[in-house]
PDB file of C-alpha atoms and ligand atoms in Angstrom:
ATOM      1  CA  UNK H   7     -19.638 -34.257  26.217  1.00  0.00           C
ATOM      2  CA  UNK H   8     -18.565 -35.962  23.335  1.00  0.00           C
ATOM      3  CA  UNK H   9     -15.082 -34.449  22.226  1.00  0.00           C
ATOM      4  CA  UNK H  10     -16.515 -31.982  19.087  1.00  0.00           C
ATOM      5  CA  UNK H  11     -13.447 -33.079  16.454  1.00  0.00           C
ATOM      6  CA  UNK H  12     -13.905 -30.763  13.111  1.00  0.00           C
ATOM      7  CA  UNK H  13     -13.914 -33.909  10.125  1.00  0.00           C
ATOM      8  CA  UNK H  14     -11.977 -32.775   7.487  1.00  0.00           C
ATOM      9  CA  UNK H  15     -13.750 -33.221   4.081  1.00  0.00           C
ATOM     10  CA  UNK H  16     -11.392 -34.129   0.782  1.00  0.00           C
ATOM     11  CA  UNK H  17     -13.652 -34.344  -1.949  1.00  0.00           C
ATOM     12  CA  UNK H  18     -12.634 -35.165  -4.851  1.00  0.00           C
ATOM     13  CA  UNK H  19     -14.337 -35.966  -8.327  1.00  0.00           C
ATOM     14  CA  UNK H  20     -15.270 -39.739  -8.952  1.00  0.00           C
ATOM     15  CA  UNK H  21     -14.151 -43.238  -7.526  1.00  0.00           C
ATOM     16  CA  UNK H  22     -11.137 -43.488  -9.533  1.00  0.00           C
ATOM     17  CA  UNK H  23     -10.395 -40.482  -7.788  1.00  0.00           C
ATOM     18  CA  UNK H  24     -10.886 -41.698  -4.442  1.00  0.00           C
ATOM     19  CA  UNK H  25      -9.286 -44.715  -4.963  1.00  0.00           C
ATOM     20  CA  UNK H  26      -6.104 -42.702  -5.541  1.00  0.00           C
ATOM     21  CA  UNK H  27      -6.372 -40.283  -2.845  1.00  0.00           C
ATOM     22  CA  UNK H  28      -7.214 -43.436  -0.396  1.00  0.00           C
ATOM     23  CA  UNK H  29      -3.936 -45.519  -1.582  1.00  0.00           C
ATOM     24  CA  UNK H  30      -2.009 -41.654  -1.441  1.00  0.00           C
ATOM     25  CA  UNK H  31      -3.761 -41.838   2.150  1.00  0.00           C
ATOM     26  CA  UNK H  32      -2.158 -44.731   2.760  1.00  0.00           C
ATOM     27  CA  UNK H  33       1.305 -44.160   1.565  1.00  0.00           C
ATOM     28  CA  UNK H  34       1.431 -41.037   3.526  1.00  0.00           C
ATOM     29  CA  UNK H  35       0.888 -42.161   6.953  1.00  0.00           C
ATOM     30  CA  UNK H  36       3.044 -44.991   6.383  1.00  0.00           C
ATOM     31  CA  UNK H  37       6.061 -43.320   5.609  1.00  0.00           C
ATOM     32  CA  UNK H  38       5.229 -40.827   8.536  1.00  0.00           C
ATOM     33  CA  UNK H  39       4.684 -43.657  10.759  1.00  0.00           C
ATOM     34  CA  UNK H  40       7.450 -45.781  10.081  1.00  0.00           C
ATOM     35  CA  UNK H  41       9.772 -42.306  10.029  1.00  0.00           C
ATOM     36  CA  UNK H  42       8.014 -42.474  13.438  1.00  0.00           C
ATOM     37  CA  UNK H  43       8.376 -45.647  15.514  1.00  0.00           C
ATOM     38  CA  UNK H  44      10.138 -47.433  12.224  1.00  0.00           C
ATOM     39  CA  UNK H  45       6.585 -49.392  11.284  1.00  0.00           C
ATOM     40  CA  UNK H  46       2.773 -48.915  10.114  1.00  0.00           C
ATOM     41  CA  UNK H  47       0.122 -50.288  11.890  1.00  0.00           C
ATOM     42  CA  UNK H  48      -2.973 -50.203   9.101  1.00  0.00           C
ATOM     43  CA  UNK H  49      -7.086 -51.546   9.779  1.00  0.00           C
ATOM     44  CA  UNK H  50      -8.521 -51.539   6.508  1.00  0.00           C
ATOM     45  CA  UNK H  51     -11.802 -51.965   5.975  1.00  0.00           C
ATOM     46  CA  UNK H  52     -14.671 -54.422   4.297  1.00  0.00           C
ATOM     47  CA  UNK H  53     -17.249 -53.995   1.808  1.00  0.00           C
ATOM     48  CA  UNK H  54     -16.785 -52.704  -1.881  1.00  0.00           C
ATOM     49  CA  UNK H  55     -14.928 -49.232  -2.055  1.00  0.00           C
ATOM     50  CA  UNK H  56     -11.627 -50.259  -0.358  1.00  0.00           C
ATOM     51  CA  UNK H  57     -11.451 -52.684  -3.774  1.00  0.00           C
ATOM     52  CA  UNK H  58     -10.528 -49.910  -5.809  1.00  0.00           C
ATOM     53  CA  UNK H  59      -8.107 -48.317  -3.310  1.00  0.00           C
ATOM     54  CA  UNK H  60      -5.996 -51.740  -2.744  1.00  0.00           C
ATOM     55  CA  UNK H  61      -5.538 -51.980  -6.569  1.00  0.00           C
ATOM     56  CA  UNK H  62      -4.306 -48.922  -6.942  1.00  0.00           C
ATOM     57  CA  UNK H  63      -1.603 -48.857  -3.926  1.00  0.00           C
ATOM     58  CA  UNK H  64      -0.710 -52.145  -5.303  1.00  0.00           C
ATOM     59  CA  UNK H  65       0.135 -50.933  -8.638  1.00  0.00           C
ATOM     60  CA  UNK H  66       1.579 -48.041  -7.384  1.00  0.00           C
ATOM     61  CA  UNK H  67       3.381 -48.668  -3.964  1.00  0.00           C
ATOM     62  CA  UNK H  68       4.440 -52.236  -4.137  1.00  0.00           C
ATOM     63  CA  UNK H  69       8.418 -51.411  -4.841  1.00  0.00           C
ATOM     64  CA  UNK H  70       8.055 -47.986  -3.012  1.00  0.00           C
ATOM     65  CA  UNK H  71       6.751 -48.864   0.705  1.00  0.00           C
ATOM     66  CA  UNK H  72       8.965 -50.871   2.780  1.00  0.00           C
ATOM     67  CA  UNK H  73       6.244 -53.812   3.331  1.00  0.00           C
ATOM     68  CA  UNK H  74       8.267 -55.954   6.368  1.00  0.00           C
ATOM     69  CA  UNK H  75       7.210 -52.611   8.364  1.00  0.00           C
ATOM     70  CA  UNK H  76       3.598 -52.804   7.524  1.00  0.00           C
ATOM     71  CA  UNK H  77       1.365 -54.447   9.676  1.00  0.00           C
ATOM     72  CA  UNK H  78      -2.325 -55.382   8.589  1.00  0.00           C
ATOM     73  CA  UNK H  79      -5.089 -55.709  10.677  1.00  0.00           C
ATOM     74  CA  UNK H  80      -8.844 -55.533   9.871  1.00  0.00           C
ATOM     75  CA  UNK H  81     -11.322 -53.316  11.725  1.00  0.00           C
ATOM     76  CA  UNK H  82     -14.232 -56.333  10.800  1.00  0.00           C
ATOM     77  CA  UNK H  83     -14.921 -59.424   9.573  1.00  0.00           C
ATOM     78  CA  UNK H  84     -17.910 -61.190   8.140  1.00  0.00           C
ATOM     79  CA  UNK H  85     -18.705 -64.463  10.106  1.00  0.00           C
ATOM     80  CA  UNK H  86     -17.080 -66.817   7.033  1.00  0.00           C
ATOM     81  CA  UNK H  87     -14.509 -68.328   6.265  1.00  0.00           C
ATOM     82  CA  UNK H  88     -11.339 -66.695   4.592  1.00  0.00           C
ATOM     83  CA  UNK H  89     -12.086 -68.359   1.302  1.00  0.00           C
ATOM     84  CA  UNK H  90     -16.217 -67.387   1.400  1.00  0.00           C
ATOM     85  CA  UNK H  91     -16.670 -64.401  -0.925  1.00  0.00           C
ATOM     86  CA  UNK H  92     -18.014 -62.513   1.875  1.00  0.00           C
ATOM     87  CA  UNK H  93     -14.717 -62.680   3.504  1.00  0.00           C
ATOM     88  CA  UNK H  94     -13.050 -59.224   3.815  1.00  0.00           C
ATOM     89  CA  UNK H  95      -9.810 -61.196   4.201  1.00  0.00           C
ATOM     90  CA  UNK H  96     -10.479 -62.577   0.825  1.00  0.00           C
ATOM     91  CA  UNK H  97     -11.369 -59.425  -0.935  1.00  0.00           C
ATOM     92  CA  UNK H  98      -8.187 -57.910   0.994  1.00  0.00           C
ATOM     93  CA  UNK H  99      -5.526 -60.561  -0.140  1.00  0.00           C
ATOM     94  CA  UNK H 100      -6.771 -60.645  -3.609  1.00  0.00           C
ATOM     95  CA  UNK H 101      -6.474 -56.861  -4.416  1.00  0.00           C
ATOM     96  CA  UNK H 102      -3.742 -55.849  -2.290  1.00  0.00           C
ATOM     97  CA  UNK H 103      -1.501 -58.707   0.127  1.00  0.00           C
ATOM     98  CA  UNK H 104      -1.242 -61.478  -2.921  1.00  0.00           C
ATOM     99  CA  UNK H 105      -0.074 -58.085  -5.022  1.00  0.00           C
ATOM    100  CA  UNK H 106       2.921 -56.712  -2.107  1.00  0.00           C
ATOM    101  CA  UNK H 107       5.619 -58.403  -0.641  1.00  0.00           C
ATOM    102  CA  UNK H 108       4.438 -58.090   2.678  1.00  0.00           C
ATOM    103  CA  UNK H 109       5.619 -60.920   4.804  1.00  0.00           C
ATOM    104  CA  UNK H 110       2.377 -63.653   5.976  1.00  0.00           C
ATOM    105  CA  UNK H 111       3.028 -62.777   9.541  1.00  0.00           C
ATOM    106  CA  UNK H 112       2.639 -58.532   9.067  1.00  0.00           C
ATOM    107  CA  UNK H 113      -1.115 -59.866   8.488  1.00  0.00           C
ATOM    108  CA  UNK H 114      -3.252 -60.202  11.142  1.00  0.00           C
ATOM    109  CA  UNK H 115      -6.393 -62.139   9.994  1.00  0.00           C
ATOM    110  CA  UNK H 116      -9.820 -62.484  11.811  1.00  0.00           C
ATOM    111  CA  UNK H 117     -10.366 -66.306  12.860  1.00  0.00           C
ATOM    112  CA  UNK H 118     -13.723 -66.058  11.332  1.00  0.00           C
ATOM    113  CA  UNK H 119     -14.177 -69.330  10.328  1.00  0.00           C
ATOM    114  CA  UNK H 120     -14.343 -70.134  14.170  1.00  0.00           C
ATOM    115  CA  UNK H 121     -17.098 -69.832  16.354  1.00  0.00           C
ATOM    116  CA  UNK H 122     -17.919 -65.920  16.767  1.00  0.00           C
ATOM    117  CA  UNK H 123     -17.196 -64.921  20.113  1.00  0.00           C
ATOM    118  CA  UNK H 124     -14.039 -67.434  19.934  1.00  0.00           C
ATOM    119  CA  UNK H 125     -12.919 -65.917  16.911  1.00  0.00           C
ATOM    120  CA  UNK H 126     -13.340 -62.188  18.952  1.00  0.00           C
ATOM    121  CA  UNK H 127     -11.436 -63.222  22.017  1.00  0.00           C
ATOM    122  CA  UNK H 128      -8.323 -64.962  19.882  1.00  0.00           C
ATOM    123  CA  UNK H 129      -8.132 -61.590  17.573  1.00  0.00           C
ATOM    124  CA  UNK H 130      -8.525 -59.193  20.654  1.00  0.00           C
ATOM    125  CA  UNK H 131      -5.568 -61.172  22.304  1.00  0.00           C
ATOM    126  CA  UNK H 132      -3.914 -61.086  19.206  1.00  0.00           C
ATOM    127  CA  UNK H 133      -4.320 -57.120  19.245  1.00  0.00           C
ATOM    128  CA  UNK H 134      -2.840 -57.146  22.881  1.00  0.00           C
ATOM    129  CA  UNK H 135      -0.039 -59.466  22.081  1.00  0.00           C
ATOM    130  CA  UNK H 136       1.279 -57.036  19.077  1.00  0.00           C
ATOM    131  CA  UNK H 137       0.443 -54.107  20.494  1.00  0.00           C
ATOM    132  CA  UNK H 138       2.028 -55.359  23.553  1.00  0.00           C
ATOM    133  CA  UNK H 139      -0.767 -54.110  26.071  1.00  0.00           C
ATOM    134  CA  UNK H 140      -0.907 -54.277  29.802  1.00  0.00           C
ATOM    135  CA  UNK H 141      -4.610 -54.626  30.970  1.00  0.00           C
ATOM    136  CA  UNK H 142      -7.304 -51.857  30.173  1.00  0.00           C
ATOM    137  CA  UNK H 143      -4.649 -49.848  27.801  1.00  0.00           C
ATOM    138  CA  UNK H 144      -5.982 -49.709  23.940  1.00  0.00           C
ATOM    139  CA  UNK H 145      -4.067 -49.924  20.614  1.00  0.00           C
ATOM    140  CA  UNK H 146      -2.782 -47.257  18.706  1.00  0.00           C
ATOM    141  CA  UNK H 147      -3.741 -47.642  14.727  1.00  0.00           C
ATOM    142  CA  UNK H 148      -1.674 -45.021  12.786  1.00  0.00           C
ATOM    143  CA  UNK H 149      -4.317 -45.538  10.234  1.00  0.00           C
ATOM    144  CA  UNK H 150      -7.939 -47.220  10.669  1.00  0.00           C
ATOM    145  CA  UNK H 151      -9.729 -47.081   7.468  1.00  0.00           C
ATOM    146  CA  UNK H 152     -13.539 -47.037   7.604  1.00  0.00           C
ATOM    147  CA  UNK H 153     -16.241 -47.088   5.364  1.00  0.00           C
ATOM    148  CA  UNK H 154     -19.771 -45.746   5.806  1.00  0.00           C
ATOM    149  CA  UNK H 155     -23.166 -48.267   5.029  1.00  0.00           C
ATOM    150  CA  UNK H 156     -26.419 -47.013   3.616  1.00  0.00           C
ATOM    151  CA  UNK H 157     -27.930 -47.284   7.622  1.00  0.00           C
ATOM    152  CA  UNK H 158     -25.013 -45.275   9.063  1.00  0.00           C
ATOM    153  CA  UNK H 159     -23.082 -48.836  10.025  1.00  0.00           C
ATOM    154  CA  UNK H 160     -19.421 -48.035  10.290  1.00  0.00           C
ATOM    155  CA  UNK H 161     -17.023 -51.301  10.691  1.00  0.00           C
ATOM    156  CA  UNK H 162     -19.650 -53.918  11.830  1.00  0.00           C
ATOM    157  CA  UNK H 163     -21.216 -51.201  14.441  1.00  0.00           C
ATOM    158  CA  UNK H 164     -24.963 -51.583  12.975  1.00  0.00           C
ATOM    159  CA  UNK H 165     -27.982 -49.662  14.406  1.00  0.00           C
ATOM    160  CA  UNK H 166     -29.390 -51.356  17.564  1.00  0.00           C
ATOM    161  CA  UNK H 167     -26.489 -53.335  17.513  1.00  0.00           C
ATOM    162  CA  UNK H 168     -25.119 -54.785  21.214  1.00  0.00           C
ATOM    163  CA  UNK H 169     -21.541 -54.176  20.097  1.00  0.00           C
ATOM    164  CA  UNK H 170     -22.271 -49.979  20.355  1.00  0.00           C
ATOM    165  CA  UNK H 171     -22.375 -50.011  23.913  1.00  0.00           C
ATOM    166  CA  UNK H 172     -19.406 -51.632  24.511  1.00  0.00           C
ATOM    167  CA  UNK H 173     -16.691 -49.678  26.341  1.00  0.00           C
ATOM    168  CA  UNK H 174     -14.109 -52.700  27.822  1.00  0.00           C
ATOM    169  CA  UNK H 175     -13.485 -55.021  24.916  1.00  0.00           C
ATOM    170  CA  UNK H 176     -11.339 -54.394  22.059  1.00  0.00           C
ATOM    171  CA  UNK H 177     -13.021 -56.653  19.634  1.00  0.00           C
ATOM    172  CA  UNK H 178     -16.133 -58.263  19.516  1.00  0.00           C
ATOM    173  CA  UNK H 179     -18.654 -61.072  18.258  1.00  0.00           C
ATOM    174  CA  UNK H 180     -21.765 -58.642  17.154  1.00  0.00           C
ATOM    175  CA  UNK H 181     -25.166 -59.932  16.284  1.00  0.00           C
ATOM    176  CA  UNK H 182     -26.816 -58.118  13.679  1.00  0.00           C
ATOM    177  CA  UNK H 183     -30.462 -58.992  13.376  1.00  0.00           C
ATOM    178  CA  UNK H 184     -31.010 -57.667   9.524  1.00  0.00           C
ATOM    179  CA  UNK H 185     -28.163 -59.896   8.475  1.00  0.00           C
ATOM    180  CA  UNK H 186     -29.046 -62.921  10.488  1.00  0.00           C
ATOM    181  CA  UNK H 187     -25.449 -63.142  11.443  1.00  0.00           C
ATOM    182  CA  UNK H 188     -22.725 -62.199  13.578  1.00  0.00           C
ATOM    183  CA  UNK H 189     -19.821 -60.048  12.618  1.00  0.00           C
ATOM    184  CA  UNK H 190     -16.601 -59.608  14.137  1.00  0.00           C
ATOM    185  CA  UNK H 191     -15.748 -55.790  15.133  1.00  0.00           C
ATOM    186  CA  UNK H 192     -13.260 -53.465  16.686  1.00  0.00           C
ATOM    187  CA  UNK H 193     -15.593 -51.600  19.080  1.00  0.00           C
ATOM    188  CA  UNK H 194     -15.378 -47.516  19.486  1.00  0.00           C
ATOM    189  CA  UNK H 195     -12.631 -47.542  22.403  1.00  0.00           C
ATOM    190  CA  UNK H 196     -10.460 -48.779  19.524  1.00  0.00           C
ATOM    191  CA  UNK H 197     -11.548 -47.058  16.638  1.00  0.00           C
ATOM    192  CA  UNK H 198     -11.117 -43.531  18.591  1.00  0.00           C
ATOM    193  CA  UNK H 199      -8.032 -44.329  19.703  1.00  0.00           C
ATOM    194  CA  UNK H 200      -6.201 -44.424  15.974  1.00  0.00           C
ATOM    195  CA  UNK H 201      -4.265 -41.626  15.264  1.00  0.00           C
ATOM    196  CA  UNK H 202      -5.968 -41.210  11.930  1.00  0.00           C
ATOM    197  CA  UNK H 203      -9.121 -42.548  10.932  1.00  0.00           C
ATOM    198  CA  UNK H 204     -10.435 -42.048   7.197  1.00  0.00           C
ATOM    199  CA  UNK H 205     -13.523 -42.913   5.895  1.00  0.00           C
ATOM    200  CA  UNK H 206     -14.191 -43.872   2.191  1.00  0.00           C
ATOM    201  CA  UNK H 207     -17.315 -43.125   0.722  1.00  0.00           C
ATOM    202  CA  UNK H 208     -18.302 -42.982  -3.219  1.00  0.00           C
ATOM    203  CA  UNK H 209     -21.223 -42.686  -4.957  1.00  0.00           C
ATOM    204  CA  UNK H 210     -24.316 -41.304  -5.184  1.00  0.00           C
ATOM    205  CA  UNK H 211     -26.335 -43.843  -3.235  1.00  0.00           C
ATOM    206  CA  UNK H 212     -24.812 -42.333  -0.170  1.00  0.00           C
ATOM    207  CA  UNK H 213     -25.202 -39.054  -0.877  1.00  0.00           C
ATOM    208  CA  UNK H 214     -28.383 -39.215   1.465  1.00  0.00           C
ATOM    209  CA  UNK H 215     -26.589 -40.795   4.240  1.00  0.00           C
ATOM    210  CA  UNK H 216     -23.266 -38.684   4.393  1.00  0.00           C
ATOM    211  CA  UNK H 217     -25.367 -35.920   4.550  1.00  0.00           C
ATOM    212  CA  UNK H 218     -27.671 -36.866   7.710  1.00  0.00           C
ATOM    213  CA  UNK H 219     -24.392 -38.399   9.139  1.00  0.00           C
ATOM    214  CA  UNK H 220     -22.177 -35.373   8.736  1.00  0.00           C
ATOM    215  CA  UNK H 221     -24.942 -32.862  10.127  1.00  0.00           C
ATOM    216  CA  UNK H 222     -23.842 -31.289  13.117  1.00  0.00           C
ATOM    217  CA  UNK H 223     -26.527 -32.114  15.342  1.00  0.00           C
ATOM    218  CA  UNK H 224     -26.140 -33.195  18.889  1.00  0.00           C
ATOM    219  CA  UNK H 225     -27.184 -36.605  19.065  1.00  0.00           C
ATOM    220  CA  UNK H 226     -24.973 -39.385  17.295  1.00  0.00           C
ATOM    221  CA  UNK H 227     -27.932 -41.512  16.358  1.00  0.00           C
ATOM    222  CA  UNK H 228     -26.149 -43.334  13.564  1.00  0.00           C
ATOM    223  CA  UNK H 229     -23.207 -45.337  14.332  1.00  0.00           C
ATOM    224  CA  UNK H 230     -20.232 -43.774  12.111  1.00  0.00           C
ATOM    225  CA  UNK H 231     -21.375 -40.496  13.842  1.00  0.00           C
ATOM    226  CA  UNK H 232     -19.652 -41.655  17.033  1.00  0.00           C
ATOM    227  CA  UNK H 233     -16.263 -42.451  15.301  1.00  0.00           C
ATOM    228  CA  UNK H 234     -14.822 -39.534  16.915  1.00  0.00           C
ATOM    229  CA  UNK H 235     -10.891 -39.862  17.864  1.00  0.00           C
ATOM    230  CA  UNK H 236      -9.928 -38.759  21.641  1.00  0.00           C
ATOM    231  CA  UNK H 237      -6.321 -37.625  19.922  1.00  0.00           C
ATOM    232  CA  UNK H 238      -6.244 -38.021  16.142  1.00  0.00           C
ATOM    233  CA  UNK H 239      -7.159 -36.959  12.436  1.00  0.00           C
ATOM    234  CA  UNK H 240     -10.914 -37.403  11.384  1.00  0.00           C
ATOM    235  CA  UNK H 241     -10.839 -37.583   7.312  1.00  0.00           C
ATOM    236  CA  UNK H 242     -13.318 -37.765   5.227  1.00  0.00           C
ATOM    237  CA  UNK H 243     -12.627 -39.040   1.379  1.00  0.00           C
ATOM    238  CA  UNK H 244     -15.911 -38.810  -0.833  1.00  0.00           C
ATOM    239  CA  UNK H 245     -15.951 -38.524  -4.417  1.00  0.00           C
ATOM    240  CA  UNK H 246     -18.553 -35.680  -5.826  1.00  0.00           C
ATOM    241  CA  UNK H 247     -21.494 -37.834  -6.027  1.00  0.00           C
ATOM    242  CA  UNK H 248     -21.124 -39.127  -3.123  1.00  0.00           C
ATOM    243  CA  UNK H 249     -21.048 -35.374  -1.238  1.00  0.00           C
ATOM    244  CA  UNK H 250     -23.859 -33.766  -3.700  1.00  0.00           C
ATOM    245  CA  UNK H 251     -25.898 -33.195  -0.943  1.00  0.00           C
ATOM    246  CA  UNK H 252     -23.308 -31.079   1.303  1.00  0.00           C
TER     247      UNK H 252
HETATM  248  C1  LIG T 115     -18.058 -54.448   5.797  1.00  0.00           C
HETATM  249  C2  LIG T 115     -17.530 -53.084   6.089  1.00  0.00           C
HETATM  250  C3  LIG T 115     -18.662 -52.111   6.159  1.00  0.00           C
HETATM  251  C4  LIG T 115     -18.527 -51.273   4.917  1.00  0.00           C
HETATM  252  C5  LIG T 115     -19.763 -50.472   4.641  1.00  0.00           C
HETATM  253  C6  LIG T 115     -19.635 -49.723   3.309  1.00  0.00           C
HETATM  254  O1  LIG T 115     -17.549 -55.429   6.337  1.00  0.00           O
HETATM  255  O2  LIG T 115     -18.951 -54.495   4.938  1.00  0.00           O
HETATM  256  O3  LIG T 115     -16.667 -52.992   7.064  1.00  0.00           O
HETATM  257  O4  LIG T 115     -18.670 -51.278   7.272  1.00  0.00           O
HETATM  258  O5  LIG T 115     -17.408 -50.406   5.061  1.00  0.00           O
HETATM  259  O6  LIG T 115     -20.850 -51.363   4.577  1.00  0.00           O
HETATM  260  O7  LIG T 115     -19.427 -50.691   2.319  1.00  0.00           O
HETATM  261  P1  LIG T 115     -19.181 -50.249   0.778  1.00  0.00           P
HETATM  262  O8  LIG T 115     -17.849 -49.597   0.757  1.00  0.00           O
HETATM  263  O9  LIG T 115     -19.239 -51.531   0.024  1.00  0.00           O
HETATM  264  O10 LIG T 115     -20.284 -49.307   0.427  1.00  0.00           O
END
């Protein structure tokens, strides 16, 4: 039985909206984290929407948060290199790490201008390394941030996709047949065990989605559906056209 975690729902107007309440997302459970265990261990995510967020917490954090205590990770990767404008690395560093003073080595990149699987084992060492892991324990994120495709893809966890069954790895190489390519992914053991996990979603074009996705039926037939944390916060930031349809 799948643990049956309420979501909490923030809705909030338009993107420029949710950009702020994302980056306020962000600065919250950093200062409670590093009040914590004295740092902030952050996934962010790919696509478009985090853009907006990353701007706005590096306007409005980047002399407030104390950066050397922020550690960056990234809950995918396309299969390019850093510099390819696919690269979630690149669309990372050039609205939020070039914009902080958040020391190279707080920010853990996916090799994913290396061979797939390669790239998968070096980052899920790199994982165990930081987080300091003796075999079969999982990381801890304080904060994964996810967003949600138009298919119900969450992180690089596609429909029909090998990397949904997978319960032993922490990251891996995952072939996604309507892209023709592989992508690089934490898998669900890690993603459910963050202590927060908040999805971004804006616009209208998902309106359709969120709503199948948030129904509370029993079966978890799209991916982001089984983004459930064992111990943790399950948030939901939309803007208003994005939750029309709730
Ligand atoms: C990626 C993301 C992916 C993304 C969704 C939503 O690498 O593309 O990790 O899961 O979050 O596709 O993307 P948008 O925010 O651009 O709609």
């Amino acid at each position: 039985m799948a643990n049956a975690i309420k979501p909490e729902l923030k809705i909030v107007p338009d993107s420029d909206a949710l950009y702020h309440a994302g980056a306020d997302e962000f600065v919250q459970c950093a200062q409670d984290a590093i009040k914590r265990s004295r740092r902030f261990c952050v996934a962010l995510s790919g696509g478009n929407t985090p853009r907006g967020v990353h701007l706005v917490l590096a306007a409005n954090a980047k002399a407030s948060l104390p950066w050397n205590q922020i550690y960056i990770f990234f809950g995918d990767e396309r299969h390019v290199p850093p510099g390819d404008p696919e690269s979630n690395y690149r669309m990372a560093n050039e609205t939020l790490l070039s914009r902080v003073p958040i020391p190279d080595e707080n920010v853990f990149r996916v090799p994913a201008e290396l061979d797939a699987e390669v790239a998968a084992r070096q980052y899920e060492d790199q994982l165990r390394t930081f987080f300091r892991l003796s075999p079969g324990a999982w990381p801890r994120f304080d904060l994964i941030f996810l967003g949600l495709g138009d298919d119900g893809h969450t992180a690089s966890l596609f429909p029909h996709s090998a990397a949904l069954n997978e319960t032993t790895r922490l990251v891996v190489a995952n072939w996604v047949d309507k892209l023709h390519s592989y992508r690089v992914t934490f898998t669900y053991p890690v993603l459910n065990r963050a202590a927060e996990i908040a999805f971004l979603v804006s616009g209208a074009s998902k309106s359709q989605i969120l709503r199948d996705v948030l129904k509370p039926t029993g079966d978890a037939s799209y991916p982001a559906q089984r983004v459930r944390p064992l111990d943790g916060r399950l948030l939901w930031i939309l803007d208003r056209p994005a939750a029309k349809l709730l």
